[in-house]
Structures are given as structure tokens and as C-alpha cells.
Short mmCIF file of C-alpha atoms in Angstrom, two decimals:
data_model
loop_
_atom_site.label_atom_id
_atom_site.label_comp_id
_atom_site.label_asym_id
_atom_site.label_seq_id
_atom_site.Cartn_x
_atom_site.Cartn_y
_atom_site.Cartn_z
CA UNK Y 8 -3.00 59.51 -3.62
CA UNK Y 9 -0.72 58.07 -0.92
CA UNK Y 10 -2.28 55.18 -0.96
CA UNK Y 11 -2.61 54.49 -4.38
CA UNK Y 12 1.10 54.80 -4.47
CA UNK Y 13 1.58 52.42 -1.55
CA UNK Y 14 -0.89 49.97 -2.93
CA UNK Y 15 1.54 50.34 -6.51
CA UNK Y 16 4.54 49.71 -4.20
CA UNK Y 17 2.71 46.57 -3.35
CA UNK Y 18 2.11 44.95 -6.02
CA UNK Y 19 5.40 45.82 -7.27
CA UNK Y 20 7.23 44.23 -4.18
CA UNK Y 21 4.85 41.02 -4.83
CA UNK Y 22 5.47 40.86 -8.87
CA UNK Y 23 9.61 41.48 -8.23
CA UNK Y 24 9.54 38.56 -5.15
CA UNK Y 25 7.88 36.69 -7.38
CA UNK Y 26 9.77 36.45 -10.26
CA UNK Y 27 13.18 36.12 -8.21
CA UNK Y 28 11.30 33.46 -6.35
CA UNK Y 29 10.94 31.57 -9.49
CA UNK Y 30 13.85 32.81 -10.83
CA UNK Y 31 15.62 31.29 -8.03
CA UNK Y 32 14.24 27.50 -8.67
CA UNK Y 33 15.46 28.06 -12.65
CA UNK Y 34 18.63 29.17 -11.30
CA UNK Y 35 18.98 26.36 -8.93
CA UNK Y 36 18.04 24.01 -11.66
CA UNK Y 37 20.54 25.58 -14.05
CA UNK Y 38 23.46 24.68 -11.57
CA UNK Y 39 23.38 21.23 -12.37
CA UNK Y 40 25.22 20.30 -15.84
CA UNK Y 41 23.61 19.39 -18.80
CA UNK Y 42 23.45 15.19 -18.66
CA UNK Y 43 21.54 12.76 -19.99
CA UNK Y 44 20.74 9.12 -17.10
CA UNK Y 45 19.68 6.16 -17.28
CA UNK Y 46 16.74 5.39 -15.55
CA UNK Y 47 16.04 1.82 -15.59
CA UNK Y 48 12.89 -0.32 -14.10
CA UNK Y 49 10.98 -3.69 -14.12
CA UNK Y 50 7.92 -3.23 -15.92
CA UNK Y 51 4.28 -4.55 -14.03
CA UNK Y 52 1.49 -3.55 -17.04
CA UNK Y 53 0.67 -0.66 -18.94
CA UNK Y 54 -0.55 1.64 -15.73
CA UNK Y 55 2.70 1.18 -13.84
CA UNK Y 56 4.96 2.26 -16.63
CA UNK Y 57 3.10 4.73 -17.78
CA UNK Y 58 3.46 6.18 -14.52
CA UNK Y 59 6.95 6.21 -14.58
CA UNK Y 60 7.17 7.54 -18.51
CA UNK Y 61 4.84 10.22 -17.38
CA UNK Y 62 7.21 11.26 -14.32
CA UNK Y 63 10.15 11.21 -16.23
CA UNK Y 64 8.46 13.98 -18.42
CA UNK Y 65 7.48 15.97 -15.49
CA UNK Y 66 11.23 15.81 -14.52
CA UNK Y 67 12.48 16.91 -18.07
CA UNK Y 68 10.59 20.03 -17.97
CA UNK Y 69 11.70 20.86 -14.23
CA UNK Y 70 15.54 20.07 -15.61
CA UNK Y 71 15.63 20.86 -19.64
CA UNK Y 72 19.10 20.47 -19.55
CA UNK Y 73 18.78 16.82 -18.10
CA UNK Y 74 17.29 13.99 -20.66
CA UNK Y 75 16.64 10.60 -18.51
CA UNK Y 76 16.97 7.56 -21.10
CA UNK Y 77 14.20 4.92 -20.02
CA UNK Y 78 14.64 1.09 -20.40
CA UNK Y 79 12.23 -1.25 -18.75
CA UNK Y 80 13.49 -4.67 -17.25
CA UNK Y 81 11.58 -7.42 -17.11
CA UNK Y 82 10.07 -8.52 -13.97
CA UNK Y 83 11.77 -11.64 -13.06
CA UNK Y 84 14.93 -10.65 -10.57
CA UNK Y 85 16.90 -13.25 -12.32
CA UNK Y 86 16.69 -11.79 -15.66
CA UNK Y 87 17.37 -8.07 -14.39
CA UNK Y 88 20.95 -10.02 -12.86
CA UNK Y 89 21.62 -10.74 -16.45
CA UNK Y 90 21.06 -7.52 -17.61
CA UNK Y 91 23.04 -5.98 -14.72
CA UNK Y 92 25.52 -8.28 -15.15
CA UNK Y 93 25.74 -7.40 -19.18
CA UNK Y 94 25.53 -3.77 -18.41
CA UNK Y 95 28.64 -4.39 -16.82
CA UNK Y 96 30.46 -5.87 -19.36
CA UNK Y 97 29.59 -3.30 -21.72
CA UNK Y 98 30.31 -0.49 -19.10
CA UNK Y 99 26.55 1.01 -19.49
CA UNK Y 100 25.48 0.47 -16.04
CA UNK Y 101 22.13 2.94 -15.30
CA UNK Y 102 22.69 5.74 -13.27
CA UNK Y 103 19.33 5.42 -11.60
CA UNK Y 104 18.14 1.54 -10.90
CA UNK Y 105 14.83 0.65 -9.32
CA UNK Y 106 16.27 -2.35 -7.35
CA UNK Y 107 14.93 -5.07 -6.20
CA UNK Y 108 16.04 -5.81 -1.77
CA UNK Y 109 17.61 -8.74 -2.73
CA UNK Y 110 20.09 -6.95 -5.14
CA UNK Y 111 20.91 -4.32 -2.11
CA UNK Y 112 23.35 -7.00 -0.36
CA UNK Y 113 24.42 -8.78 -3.30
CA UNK Y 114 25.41 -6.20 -6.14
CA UNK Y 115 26.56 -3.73 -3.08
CA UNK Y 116 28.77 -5.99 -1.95
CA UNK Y 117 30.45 -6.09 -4.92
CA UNK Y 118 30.24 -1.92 -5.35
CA UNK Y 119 27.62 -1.52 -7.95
CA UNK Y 120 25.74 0.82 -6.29
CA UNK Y 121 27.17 4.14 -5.21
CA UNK Y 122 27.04 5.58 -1.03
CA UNK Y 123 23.89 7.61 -0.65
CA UNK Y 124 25.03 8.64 2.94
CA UNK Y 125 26.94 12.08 1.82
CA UNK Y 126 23.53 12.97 -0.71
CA UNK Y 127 20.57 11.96 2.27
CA UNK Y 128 23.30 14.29 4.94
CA UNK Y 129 22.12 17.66 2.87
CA UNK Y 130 18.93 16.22 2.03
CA UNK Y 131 16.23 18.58 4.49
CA UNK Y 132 13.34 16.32 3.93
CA UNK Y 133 15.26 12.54 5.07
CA UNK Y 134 13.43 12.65 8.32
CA UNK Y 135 10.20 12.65 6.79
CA UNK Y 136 11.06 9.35 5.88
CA UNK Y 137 9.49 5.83 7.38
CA UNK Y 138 12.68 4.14 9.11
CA UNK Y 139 11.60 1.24 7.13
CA UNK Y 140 12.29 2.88 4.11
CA UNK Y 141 15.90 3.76 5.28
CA UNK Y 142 16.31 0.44 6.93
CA UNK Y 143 15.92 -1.33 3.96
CA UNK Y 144 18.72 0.42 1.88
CA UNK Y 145 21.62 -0.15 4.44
CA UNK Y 146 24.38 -2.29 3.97
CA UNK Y 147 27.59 -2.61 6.36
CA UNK Y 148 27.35 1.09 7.63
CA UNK Y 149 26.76 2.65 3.88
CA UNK Y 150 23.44 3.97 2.28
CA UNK Y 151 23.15 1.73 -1.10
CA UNK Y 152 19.00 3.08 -1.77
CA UNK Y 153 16.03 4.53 -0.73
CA UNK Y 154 12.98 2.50 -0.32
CA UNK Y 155 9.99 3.81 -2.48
CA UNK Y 156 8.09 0.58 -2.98
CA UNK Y 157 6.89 -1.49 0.30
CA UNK Y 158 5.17 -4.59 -0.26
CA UNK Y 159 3.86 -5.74 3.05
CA UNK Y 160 2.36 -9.25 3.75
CA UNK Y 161 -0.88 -8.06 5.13
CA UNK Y 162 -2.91 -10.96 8.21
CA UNK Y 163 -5.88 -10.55 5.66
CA UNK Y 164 -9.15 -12.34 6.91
CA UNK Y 165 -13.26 -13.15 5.81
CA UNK Y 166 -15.62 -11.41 7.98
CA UNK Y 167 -18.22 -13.49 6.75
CA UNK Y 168 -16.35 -16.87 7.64
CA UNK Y 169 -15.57 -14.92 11.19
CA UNK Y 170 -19.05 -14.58 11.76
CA UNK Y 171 -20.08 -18.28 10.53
CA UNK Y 172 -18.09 -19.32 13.08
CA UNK Y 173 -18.71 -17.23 15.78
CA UNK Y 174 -16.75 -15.17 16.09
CA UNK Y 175 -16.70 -11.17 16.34
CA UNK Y 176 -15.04 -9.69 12.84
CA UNK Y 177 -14.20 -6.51 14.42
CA UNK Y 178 -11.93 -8.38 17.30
CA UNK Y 179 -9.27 -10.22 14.70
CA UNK Y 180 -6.36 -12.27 16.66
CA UNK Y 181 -3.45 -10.01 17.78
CA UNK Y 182 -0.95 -12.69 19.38
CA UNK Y 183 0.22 -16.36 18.32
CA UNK Y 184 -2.26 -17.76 20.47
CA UNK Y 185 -5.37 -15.78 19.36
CA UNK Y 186 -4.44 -16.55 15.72
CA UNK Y 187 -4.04 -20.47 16.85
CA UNK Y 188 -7.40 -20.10 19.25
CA UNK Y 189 -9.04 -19.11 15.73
CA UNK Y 190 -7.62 -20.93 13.36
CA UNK Y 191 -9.08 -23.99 14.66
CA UNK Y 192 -12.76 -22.43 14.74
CA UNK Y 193 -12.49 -21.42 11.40
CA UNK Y 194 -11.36 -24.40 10.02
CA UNK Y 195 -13.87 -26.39 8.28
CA UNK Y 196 -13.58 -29.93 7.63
CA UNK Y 197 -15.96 -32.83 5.58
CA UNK Y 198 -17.33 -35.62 7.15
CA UNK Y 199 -13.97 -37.89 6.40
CA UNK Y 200 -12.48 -35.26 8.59
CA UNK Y 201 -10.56 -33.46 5.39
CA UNK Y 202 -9.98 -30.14 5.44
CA UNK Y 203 -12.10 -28.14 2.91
CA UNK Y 204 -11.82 -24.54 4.21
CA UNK Y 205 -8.29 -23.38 5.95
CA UNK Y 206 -8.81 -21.68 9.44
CA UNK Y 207 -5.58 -20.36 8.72
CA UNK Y 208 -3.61 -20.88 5.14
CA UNK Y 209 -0.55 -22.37 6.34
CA UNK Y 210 1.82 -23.09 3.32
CA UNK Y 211 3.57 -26.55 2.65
CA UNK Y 212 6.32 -25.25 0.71
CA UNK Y 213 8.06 -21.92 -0.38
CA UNK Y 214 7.23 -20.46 2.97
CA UNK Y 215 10.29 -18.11 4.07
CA UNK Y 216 8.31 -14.78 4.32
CA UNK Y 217 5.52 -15.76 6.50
CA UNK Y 218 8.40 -17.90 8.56
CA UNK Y 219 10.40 -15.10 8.63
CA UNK Y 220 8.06 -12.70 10.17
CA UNK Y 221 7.20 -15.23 13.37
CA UNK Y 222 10.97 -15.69 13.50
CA UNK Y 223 11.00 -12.02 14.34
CA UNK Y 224 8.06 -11.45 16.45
CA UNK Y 225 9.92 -14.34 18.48
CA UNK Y 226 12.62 -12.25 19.00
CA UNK Y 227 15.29 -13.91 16.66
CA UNK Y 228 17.59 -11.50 14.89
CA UNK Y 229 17.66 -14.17 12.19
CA UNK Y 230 20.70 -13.10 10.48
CA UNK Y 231 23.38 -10.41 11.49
CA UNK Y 232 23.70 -8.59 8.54
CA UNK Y 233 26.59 -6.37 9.86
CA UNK Y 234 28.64 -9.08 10.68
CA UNK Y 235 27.36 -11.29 8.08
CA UNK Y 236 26.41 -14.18 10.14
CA UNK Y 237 23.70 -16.88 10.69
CA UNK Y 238 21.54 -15.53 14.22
CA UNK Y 239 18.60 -18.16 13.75
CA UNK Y 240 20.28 -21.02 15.80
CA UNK Y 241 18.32 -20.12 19.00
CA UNK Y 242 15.01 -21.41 20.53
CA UNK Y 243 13.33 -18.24 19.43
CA UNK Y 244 13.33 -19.16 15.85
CA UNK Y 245 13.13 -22.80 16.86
CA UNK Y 246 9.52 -22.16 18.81
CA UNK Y 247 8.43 -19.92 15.45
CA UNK Y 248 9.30 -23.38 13.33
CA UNK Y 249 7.57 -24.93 15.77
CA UNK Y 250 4.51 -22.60 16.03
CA UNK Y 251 3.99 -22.45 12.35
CA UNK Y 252 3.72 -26.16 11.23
CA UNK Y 253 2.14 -26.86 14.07
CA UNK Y 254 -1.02 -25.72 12.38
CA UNK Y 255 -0.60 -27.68 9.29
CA UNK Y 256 -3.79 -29.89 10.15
CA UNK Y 257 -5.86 -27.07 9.74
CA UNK Y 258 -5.18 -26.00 6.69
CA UNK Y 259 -5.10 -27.19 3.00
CA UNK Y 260 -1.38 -27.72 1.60
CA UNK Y 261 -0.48 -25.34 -0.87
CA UNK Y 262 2.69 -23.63 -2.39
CA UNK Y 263 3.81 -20.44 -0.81
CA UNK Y 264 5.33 -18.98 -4.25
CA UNK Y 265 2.19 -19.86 -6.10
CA UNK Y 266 0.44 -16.33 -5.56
CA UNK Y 267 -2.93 -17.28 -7.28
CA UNK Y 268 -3.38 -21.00 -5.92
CA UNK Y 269 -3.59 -19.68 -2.11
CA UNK Y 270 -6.57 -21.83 -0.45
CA UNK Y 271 -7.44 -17.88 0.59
CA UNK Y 272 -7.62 -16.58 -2.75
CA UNK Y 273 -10.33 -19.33 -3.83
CA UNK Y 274 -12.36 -18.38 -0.78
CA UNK Y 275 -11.20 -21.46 0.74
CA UNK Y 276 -9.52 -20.48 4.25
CA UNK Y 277 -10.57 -18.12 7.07
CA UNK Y 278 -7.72 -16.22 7.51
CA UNK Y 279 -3.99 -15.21 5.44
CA UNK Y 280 -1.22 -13.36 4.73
CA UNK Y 281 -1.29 -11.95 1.50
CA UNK Y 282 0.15 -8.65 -0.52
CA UNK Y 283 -1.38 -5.85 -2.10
CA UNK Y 284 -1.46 -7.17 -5.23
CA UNK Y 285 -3.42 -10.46 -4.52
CA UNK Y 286 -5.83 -8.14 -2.28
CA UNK Y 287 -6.25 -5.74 -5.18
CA UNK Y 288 -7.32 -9.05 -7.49
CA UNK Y 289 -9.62 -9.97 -4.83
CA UNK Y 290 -11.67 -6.87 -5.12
CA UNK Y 291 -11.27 -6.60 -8.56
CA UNK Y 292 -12.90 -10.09 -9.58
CA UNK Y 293 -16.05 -9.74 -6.90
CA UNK Y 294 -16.87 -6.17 -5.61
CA UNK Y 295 -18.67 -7.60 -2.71
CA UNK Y 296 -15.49 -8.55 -1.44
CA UNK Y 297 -14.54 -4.71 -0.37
CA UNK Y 298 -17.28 -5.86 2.35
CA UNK Y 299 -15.98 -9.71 3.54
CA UNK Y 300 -12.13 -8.80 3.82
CA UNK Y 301 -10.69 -6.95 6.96
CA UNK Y 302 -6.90 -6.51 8.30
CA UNK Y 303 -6.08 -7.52 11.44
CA UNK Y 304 -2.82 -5.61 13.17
CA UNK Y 305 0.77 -6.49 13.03
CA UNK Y 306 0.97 -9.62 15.24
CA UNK Y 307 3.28 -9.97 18.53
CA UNK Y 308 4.95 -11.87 19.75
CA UNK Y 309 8.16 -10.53 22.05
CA UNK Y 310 7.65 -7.80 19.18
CA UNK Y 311 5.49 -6.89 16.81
CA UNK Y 312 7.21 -7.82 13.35
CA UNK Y 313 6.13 -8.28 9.82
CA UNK Y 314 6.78 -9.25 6.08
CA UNK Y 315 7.67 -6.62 3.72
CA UNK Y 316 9.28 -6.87 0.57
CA UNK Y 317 10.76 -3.52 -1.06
CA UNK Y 318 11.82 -1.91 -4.08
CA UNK Y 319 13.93 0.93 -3.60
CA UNK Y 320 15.88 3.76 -5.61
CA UNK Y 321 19.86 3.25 -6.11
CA UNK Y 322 22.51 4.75 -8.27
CA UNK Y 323 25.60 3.48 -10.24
CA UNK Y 324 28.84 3.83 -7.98
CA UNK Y 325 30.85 3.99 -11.55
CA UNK Y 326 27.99 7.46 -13.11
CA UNK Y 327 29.38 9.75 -14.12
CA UNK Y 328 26.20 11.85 -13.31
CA UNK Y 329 25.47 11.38 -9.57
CA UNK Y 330 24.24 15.06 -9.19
CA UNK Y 331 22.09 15.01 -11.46
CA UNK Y 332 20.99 11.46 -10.60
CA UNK Y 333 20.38 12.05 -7.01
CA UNK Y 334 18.29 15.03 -7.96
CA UNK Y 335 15.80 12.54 -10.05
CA UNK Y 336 15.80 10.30 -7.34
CA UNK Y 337 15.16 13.32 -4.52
CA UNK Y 338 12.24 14.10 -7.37
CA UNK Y 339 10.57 10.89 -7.58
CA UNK Y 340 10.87 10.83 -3.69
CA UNK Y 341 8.73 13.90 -3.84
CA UNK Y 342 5.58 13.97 -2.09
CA UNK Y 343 4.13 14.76 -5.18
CA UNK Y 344 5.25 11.64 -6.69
CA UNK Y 345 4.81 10.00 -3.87
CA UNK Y 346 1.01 10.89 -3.62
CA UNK Y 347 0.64 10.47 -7.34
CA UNK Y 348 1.68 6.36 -7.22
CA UNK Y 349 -0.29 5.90 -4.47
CA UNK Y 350 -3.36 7.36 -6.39
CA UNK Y 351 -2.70 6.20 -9.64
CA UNK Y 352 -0.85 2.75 -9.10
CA UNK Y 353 -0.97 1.92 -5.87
CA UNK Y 354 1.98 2.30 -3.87
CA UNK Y 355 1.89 2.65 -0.62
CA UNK Y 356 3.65 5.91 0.26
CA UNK Y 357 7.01 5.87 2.73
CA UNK Y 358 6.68 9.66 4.34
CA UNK Y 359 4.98 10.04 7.57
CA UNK Y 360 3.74 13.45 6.67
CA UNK Y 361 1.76 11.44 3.78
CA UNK Y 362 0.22 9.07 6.12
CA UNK Y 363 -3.07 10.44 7.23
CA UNK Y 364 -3.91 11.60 3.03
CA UNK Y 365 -2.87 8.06 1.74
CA UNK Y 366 -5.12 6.58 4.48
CA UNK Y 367 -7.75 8.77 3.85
CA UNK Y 368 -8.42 7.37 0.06
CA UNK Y 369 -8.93 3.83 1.63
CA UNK Y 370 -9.26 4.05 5.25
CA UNK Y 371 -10.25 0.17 5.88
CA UNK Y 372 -7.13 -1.11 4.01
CA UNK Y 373 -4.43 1.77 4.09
CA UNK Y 374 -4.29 2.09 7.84
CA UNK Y 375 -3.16 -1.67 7.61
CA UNK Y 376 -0.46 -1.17 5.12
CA UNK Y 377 0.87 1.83 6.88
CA UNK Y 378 1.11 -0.35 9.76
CA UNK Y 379 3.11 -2.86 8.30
CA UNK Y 380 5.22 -0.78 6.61
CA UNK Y 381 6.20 0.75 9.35
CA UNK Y 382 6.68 -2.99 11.81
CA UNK Y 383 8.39 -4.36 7.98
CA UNK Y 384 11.15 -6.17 7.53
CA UNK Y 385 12.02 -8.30 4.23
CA UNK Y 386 14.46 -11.07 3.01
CA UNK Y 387 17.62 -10.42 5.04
CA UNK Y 388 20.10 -7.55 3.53
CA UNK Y 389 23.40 -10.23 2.82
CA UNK Y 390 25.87 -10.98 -0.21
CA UNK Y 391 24.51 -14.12 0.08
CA UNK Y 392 20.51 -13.98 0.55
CA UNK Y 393 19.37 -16.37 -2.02
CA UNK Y 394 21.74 -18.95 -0.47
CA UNK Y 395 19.70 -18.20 3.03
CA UNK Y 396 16.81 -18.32 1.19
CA UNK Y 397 17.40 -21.77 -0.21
CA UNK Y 398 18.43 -23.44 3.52
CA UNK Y 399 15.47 -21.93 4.97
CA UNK Y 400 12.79 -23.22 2.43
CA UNK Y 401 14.75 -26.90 3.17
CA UNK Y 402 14.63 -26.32 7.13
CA UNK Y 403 10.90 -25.54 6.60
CA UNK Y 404 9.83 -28.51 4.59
CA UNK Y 405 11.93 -31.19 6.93
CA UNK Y 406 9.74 -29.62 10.07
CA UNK Y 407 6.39 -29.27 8.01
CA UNK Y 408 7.02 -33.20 6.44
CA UNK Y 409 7.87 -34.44 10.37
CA UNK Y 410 11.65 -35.31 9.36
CA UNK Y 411 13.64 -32.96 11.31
CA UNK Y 412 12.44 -30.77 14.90
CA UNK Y 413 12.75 -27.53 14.68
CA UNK Y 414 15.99 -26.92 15.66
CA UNK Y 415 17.35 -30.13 14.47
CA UNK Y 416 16.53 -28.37 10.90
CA UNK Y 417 17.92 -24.92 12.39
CA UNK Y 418 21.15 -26.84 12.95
CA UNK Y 419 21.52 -28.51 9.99
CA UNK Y 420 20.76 -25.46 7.59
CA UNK Y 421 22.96 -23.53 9.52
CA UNK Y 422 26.24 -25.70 8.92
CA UNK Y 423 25.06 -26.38 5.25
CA UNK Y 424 25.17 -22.81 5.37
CA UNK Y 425 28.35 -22.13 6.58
CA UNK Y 426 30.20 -24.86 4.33
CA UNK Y 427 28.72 -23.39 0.93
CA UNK Y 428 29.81 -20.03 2.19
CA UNK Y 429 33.77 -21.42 2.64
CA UNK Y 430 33.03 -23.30 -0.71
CA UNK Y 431 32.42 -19.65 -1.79
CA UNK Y 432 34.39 -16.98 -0.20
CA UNK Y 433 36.87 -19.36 1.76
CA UNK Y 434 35.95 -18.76 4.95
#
């Protein structure tokens, strides 16, 4: 009898902790005000946003007092400025943005975005975040987003062009030197001497991200972007200049902003850096490919450094619904989420307690993007990036053409630089 009672007792205790355990997460959900956000994104296809409509749904029934009004952007940057800059205007500026890096300095410079720093302080789960992630969302000492979308520039080479030439596929180049050393016994040339396979895709234009990253394995800070100044007058950067064109005579010219017309992507070079995206078309148009590519590590220099581009998670410094908002954002930070984009539309996830499962669905290619993920840097975080952006594409093409050394060009850019700014902000 006794224990009949105590087994009753049981299952009472368990039922009662149960339903003030759930009652608990409805009460804690009820604290927050009925409000209906704007969530607004650039669309990429049918998948992604159906991702995204799906999560807000999941959302909405975690928070039925919370409606989250979608509007998709289109994917160009410089048609999101308009619509930012309309929204503006018309005071109906979303609550929740996913940003492009580039709009981080430029649009929180001028307060769009509201300081995340007092939200992430309460927030149990920030350390679980990649410093990258973080990183990438800081602007002069405040918090301006969260990173949830890395795009890495992954060293992305043909085992069966490695082995053509020699040379052992599992043993990829790690340094400058390795990467030069192999680059010239990949390349392939026709009897006129003309290049017709790339050791190494070097572009001829539009070439800022891969620059960038040797820049930083050099050592170069590049740009200070507390102080907002120019850092790349130095022979660091000057040697990475250097380094870069130097290999131009192995490879076949091609535009770096031309994603699809990479000598790589037509299976005609050895060895590049490419995204996710063009690695994903790869596979997609010949299966067999899952076998050819491979990923070689972050390179080094005086550091390892690499190319990543982000997308991350802000909020309007002028909603009126910043509870609220930061609890959709905290939600699609979710592991959950998290886990779900990786599986569904593959996005690399940005918690370190997520790396070993997100690695585990594609070991060969995962372990690379975790790596440079977590070694990424993107376009430097300033009010006035696309101005850098523009200099640095010119210094590029003067060392790559034979006008200009390196730092001749570093020189240059950096005064042009400095006399549009005054032209600017007058200063």
C-alpha cells in the first residue's frame, strides 16, 4: 500500500513540475507586450526564403502575442540602401534587418542600428558564440549585430590536377611559398607558351577579397577601424601586392566579381579561392566532383588570416519594439535554427557547441568552413568602406598592369583616400 501511495506521490510531483515547468516558458513569453516587427531580408531562391517564412511561424506560435511582418529585399546591397534609405523617409524602418557587413559601418555610423551591448550582457548563451561572429558586428566600442551568415573564401583545389602533376592531394600548400612552389607545377601551358590551365586563379581585376586576406596573413592591420584610419601603408601589405601579382603568368586573366567566369569554375586552373555557393554549383552540375575537390587550411603567413564575408542580425535604433525584437533575433540565433539552416540551406553555423554536428553532415568540406570562419575577416567595418573598396581595386590593377610598385600604388590610394574623405567629412 505504501508504496503505491509513494509511487502516486510520484507521478504527481512529476505531472505538477511539469506543468509549472511549461507554465513557466508561457509565462515568460507572456511578459513581453503584444507587438507586431518587421523582419526584413534579401531574398536568394525559393529554399532560402522559405526557410525564413517557415521560422517566422515557428516564432509566432512560441510568442502569439508577437506577429513579425515579412518583406524580402532584393539581393543587390545597393538596392536594399534605397530601400533603407526610403524606409527612412517614411519613418518605417524594420525592427529586425538581416544586414549586409558593409551596412554595419556605414548606416551605424549614422545611428540606424540600435546598441546590442546591454541585450548580449544578459544574454547566457553569447559565449557560445564564434568571435568571428561578434567581431564582425562591432563598430567604435558598440554592438550594431550578430553575425549569423559567414561566407568564407575557401583555398579550394583539383585532386585530380594535383595528382597529374605530381603532386600528393592529401599534402595541399599551407604557406605563400608552398602555394607559389605549386602553382607553377600546376600550371599548364600550350606549345606557344599560353596559359590554358591556371596553377593558381589569380584575378586581373575586382580582386580586394583575396588581396585582402594576404594583406592580413602579412601582418597588415589594413585599416584601423577604431580610429578610422588607413593602416595599409607598410611593407607588409606592400610584399602581399607584391606576392599576389607576382603570379599573374601563371594564370588566365579573369574578373574577380564575375563569380561564374572563374578559370576554376570551368575546370580550367589547379587551385582557388572560392565561396560556398560556387562550391555548391560545382557539385551540383557534375557529382563526380564531390571526389576531385579538396580544401586546403587557412594559409599563413605572420598569421593565419582569411576572407569572409557576413550577414548578420541588427535592429532599428528608432523601434519601438526592441524587446520583443531582440527576443526574435536571440530565437533565430537558436541552435535550433542554427542547425536547421545549416541542414536545410546551407549556412554554416557560428556556435562552437554546433561545430562537431555541422561537420559531421559533410566532414570533407565543413571542417574547412569552420576553419575559416573562425581565421575570417571581411571588407573592413568603416563609414566609408566602399570608398576603400574602390582605391584598393585601383592600387591592384596599377601593380597587376606593371604601372605602379606595390607601394607606389599603396601610397597613392592612400592620399586619394584621404582627400575624398576631407572632400566628404572635412577632415
Amino acid at each position: 500500500m505504501m508504496k503505491k501511495v509513494l509511487a502516486l506521490i510520484l507521478v504527481l510531483v512529476s505531472t505538477l513540475g511539469l506543468f509549472f515547468s511549461e507554465s513557466g516558458i508561457a509565462q515568460g513569453a507572456k511578459k513581453l507586450d503584444a507587438a507586431t516587427i518587421k523582419f526584413w531580408f534579401p531574398t536568394e531562391g525559393t529554399v532560402n526564403d522559405a526557410y525564413f517564412m517557415d521560422a517566422v511561424k515557428e516564432f509566432e506560435k512560441m510568442y502569439p502575442q508577437i506577429k513579425v511582418e515579412i518583406t524580402r529585399l532584393p539581393t543587390n546591397n545597393t538596392d536594399v540602401e534605397l530601400k533603407l534609405n526610403a524606409a527612412l523617409l517614411n519613418n518605417d524602418y524594420p525592427d529586425v534587418f538581416s544586414s549586409y557587413l558593409v551596412f554595419i559601418g556605414t548606416r551605424g555610423s549614422k545611428g540606424d542600428f540600435a546598441d546590442l551591448r546591454p541585450y548580449l550582457r544578459q544574454w547566457s548563451e553569447k559565449g557560445d558564440l564564434m568571435e568571428s561572429a561578434l567581431n564582425v558586428g562591432a563598430y567604435k566600442g558598440k554592438q550594431y549585430g550578430i553575425g549569423y551568415y559567414p561566407a568564407p573564401q575557401i583555398l579550394t583545389y583539383r585532386t585530380d590536377y594535383f595528382k597529374e602533376a605530381g603532386l600528393d592531394p592529401a599534402k595541399p600548400p599551407t604557406t605563400w611559398e608552398e602555394l607559389r612552389q605549386y602553382a607553377y607545377k600546376l600550371v599548364k601551358k600550350d606549345s606557344s607558351g599560353a596559359v590554358i590551365r591556371s596553377g593558381y586563379d589569380v584575378p586581373a581585376i575586382d580582386a580586394e577579397t583575396s588581396l585582402l586576406a594576404f594583406m592580413r596573413q602579412a601582418g597588415s592591420l589594413v585599416i584601423d577601424e577604431r580610429k578610422e584610419k588607413t593602416a595599409f601603408v607598410n611593407k607588409k601589405s606592400a610584399d602581399a601586392l607584391e606576392f599576389m601579382t607576382s603570379m599573374k603568368d601563371q594564370s588566365i586573366p579573369y574578373d574577380g566579381a564575375k563569380l561564374d567566369d572563374f578559370p576554376f569554375m570551368k575546370g580550367n586552373a589547379a587551385m582557388c579561392f572560392i565561396n560556398i555557393g560556387q562550391i555548391s554549383k560545382l557539385l551540383a552540375k557534375d557529382s563526380s566532383m564531390s571526389d576531385k575537390l579538396a580544401y586546403a587550411p587557412v594559409l599563413k603567413k605572420n598569421a593565419k588570416s582569411a576572407f569572409c564575408g557576413y550577414r548578420l542580425f541588427t535592429m532599428g535604433a528608432k523601434s519601438k519594439y526592441k524587446n520583443q525584437s531582440w527576443e526574435f533575433i536571440k530565437f533565430m540565433m537558436s541552435k535550433e535554427q542554427m542547425m536547421k539552416r545549416a541542414k536545410e540551406i546551407n549556412i554554416p553555423v557560428v556556435r562552437k557547441s554546433l561545430e562537431d554536428d555541422y561537420i559531421q553532415l559533410n566532414p570533407k568540406l565543413n571542417k574547412a568552413i569552420v576553419e575559416y570562419t573562425q581565421y575570417g575577416k571581411g571588407m573592413p567595418v568603416t563609414s566609408w568602406s566602399s570608398i576603400f573598396t574602390k582605391f584598393i581595386r585601383s592600387a591592384y590593377e596599377q601593380v597587376y598592369t606593371g604601372r605602379k610598385t606595390p607601394m607606389q600604388a599603396l601610397k597613392e590610394i592612400d592620399l586619394s583616400i584621404k582627400k575624398e574623405l576631407e572632400g566628404i567629412f572635412g577632415k
